Coordinates of C-alpha atoms in Angstrom, one line a residue:
X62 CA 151.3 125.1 108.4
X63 CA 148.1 126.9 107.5
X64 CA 147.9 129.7 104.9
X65 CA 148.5 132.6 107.3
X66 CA 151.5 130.8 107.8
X67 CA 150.6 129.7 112.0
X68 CA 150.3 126.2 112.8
X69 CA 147.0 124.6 110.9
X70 CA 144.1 124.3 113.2
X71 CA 144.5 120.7 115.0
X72 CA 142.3 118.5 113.9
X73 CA 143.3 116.1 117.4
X74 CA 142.5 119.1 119.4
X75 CA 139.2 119.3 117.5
X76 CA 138.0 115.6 118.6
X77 CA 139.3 116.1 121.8
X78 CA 136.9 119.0 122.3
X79 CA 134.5 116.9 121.0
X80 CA 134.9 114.6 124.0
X81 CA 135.0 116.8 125.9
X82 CA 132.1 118.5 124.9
X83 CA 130.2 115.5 125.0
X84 CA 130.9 114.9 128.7
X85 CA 130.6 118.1 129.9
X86 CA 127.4 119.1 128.3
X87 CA 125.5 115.9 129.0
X88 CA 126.9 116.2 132.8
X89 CA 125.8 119.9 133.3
X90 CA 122.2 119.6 131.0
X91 CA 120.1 117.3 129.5
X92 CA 120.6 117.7 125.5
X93 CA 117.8 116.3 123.3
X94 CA 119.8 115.9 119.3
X95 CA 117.8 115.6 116.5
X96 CA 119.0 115.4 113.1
X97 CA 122.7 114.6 113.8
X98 CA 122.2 112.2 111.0
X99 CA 121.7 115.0 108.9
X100 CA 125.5 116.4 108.8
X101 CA 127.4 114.4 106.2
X102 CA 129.6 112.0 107.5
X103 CA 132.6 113.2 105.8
X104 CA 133.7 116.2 103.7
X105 CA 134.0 120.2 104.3
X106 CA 130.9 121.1 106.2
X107 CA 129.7 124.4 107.9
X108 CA 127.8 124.2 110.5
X109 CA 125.4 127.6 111.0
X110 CA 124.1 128.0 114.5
X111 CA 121.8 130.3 116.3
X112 CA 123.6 132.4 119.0
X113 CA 121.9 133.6 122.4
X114 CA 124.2 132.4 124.9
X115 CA 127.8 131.4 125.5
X116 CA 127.0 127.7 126.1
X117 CA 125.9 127.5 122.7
X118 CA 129.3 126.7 121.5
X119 CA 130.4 124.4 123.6
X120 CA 126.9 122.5 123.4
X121 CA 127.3 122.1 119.5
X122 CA 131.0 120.8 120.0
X123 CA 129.6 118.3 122.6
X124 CA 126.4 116.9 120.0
X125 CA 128.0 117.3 116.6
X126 CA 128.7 113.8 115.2
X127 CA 131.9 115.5 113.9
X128 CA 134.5 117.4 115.4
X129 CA 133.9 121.2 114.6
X130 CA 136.6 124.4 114.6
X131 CA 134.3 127.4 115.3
X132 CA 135.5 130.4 114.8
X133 CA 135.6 132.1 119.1
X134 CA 135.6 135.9 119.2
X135 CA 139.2 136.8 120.2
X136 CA 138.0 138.4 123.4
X137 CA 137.6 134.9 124.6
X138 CA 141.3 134.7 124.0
X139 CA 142.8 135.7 127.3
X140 CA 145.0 134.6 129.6
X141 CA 144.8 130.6 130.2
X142 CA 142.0 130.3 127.8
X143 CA 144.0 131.4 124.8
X144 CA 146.4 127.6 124.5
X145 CA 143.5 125.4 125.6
X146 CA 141.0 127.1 122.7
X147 CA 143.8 126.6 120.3
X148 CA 145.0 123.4 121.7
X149 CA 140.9 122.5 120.8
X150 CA 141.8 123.3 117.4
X151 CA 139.6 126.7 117.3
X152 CA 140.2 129.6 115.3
X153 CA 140.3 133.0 116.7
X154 CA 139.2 136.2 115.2
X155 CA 138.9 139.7 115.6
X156 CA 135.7 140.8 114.7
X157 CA 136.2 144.6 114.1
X158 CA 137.5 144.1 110.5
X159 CA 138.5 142.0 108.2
X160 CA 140.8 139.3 110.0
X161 CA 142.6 137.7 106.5
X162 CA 144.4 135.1 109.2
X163 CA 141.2 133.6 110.7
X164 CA 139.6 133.7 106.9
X165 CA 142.7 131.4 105.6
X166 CA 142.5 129.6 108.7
X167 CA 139.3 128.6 108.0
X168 CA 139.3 128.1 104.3
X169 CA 142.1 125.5 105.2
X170 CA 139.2 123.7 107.7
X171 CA 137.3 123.0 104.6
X172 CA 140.3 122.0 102.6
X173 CA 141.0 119.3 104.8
X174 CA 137.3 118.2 104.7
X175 CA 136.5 119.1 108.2
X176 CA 133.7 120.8 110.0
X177 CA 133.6 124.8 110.2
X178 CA 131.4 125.9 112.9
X179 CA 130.1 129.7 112.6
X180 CA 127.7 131.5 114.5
X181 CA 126.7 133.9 111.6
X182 CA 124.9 136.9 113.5
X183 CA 128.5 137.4 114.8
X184 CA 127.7 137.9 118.6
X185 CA 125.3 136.6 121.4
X186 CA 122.0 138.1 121.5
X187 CA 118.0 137.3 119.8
X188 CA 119.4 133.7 118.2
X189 CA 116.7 134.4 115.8
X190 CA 119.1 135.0 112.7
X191 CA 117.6 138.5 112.3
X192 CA 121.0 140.1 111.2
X193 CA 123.6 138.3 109.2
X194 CA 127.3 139.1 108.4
X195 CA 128.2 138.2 104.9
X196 CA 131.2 135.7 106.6
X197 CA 129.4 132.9 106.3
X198 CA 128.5 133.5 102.3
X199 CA 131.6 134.2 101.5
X200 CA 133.2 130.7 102.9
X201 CA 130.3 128.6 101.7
X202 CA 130.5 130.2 98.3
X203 CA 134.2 130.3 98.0
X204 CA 134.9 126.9 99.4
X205 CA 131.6 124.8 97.7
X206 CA 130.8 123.3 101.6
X207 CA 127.5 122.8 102.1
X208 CA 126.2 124.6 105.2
X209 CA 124.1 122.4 107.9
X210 CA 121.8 124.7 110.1
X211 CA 121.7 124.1 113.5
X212 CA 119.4 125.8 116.1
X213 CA 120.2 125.6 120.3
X214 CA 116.9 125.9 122.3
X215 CA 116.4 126.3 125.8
X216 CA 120.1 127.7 126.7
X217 CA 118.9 131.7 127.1
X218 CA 115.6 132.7 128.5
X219 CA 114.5 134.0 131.9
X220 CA 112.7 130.7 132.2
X221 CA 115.9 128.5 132.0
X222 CA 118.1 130.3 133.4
X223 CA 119.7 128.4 136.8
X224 CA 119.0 130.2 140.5
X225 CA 122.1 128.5 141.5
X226 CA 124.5 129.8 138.9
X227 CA 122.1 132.8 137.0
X228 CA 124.7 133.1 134.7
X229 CA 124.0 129.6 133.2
X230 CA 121.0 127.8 131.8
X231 CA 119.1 125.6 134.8
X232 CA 121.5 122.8 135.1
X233 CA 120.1 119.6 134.2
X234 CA 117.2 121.8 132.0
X235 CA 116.5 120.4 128.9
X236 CA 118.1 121.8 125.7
X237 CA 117.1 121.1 121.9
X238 CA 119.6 120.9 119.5
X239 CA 117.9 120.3 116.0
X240 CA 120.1 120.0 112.9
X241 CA 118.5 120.9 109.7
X242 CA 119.0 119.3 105.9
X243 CA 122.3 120.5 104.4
X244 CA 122.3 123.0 101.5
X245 CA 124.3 125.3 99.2
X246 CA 125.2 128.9 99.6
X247 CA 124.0 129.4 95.7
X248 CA 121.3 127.8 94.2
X249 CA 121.8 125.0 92.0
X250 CA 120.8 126.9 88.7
X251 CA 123.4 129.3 89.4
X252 CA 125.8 127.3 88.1
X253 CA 127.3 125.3 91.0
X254 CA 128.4 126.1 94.2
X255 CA 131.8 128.1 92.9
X256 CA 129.6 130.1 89.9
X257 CA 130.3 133.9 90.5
X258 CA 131.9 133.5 94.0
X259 CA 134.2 136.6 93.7
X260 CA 131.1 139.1 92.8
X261 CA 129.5 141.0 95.6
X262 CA 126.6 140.3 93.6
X263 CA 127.0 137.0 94.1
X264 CA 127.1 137.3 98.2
X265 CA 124.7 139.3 98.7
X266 CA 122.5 136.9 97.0
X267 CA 124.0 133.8 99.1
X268 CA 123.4 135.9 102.1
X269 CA 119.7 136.4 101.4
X270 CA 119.2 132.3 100.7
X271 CA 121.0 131.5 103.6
X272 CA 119.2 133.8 105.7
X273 CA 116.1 132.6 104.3
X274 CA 116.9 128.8 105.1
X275 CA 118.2 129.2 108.6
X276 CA 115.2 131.4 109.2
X277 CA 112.7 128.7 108.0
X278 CA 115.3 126.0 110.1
X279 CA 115.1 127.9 113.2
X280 CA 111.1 128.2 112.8
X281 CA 110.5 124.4 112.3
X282 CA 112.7 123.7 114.9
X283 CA 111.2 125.9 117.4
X284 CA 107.5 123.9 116.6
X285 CA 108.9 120.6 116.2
X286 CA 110.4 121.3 119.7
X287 CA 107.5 123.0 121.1
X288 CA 109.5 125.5 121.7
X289 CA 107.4 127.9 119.8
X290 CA 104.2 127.5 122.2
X291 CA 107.1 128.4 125.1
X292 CA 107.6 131.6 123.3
X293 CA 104.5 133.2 123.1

C-alpha cells in the first residue's frame, strides 16, 4: 500500500507501458533517442520533460530505458481510460490544488528507486519551459533524486502535424527525443541534496536552477537536433 493508503503505483504496469510504448510509438513515428545512456540505470530518478502535445507522454514511456510513472492530469481519468492508466502504474492528479495523494504517491516512486516522470510546466502548450510549478523542486529536493531532462521535438508544430489525422503529429515524421546529463535540485555547496528542503527559500531557489538547466537542455537539444534552424 502507498502512503495515501491506495494501492502503490505498479511497478509491472509500469514496464508494461514501457512495451507498450515502445511498440506503439516506433509503429506510429520514427523516434530518433539520444542520450538514453544518460538516465542511471538504477535508483530514484525524475525525468523532466518539455510539454507541447499529448503524445509526449506516451513517447517518453516508449524511449526511456526505464519504466516511468508520470504523473497524467486527472482529466485524462475518464471512463475506460481511468483502470488501464492505473493498470500502467500512473499516478493521477488534480491540478487545481494541492493533491497530498498524488504527492505521497509519488514520493513512494522514488522510495522504491523507480523513475518519476513529470512534465513541470503543468499543461500542454510552448514546451519551452517558460513557466514552472514548484512540484517538481519540491520532489527532487525532498526525495535527493536526481532529475534527467528530457526534451520531445517534432511532436507539435504546424509543420508536423499529420493531414490524415490533424490531431496527431505526421505519422511516420521524425521525432527527437534528447536526454540531458542528470543533476540535483540544490547545488552541491548547499549542503547535499536534502540541505534546507522544508524552506520555501530553499524551493524557490531549486526552482530557479532547475529552470535554468532544462532551459539550457532544451536549447542544446533544439541545435544538436537542428531543430533550432526549423524554428526560425
Amino acid at each position: 500500500m502507498s502512503p495515501s493508503g491506495s494501492a502503490s503505483p505498479s511497478a509491472a504496469g509500469a514496464a508494461f507501458g514501457r512495451r507498450l510504448g515502445i511498440g506503439l510509438m516506433h509503429t506510429l513515428w520514427r523516434p530518433r533517442v539520444l542520450g538514453a545512456w544518460r538516465v542511471p540505470p538504477a535508483g530514484p530518478v525524475i525525468l523532466a520533460g518539455n510539454h507541447a502535445h499529448n503524445v509526449d507522454g506516451p513517447m517518453l514511456m516508449g524511449t526511456s530505458p526505464r519504466p516511468v510513472h508520470f504523473l497524467v492530469k486527472k482529466e485524462a481519468f475518464v471512463g475506460p481510460l481511468d483502470p488501464f492508466l492505473r493498470g500502467l502504474g500512473q499516478l493521477k492528479v488534480d491540478r487545481g490544488g494541492v493533491d497530498r495523494a498524488a504527492v505521497q504517491d509519488a514520493l513512494a516512486v522514488l522510495r522504491d528507486g523507480r523513475v518519476l516522470g513529470i512534465f513541470p510546466e503543468g499543461t500542454r502548450g510552448e514546451g519551452d519551459f517558460a513557466s514552472l510549478r514548484a512540484g517538481l523542486a519540491y520532489f527532487a529536493v525532498r526525495s535527493g533524486a536526481p532529475i534527467v531532462p528530457v526534451a520531445v521535438l517534432g511532436s507539435a508544430g504546424e509543420e508536423t502535424r499529420s493531414r490524415l489525422i490533424p490531431g496527431l503529429p505526421r505519422l511516420r515524421g521524425r521525432i527527437d527525443v534528447v536526454f540531458g546529463d542528470p543533476f540535483h535540485a540544490q547545488d552541491p555547496g548547499s549542503g547535499g541534496p536534502r540541505a534546507g528542503k522544508g524552506t520555501r527559500a530553499a524551493l524557490d531557489e531549486a526552482t530557479t536552477r532547475i529552470q535554468r538547466r532544462l532551459s539550457d537542455h532544451l536549447a542544446h537539444a533544439r541545435r544538436s537536433t537542428g531543430r533550432e534552424t526549423a524554428r526560425r
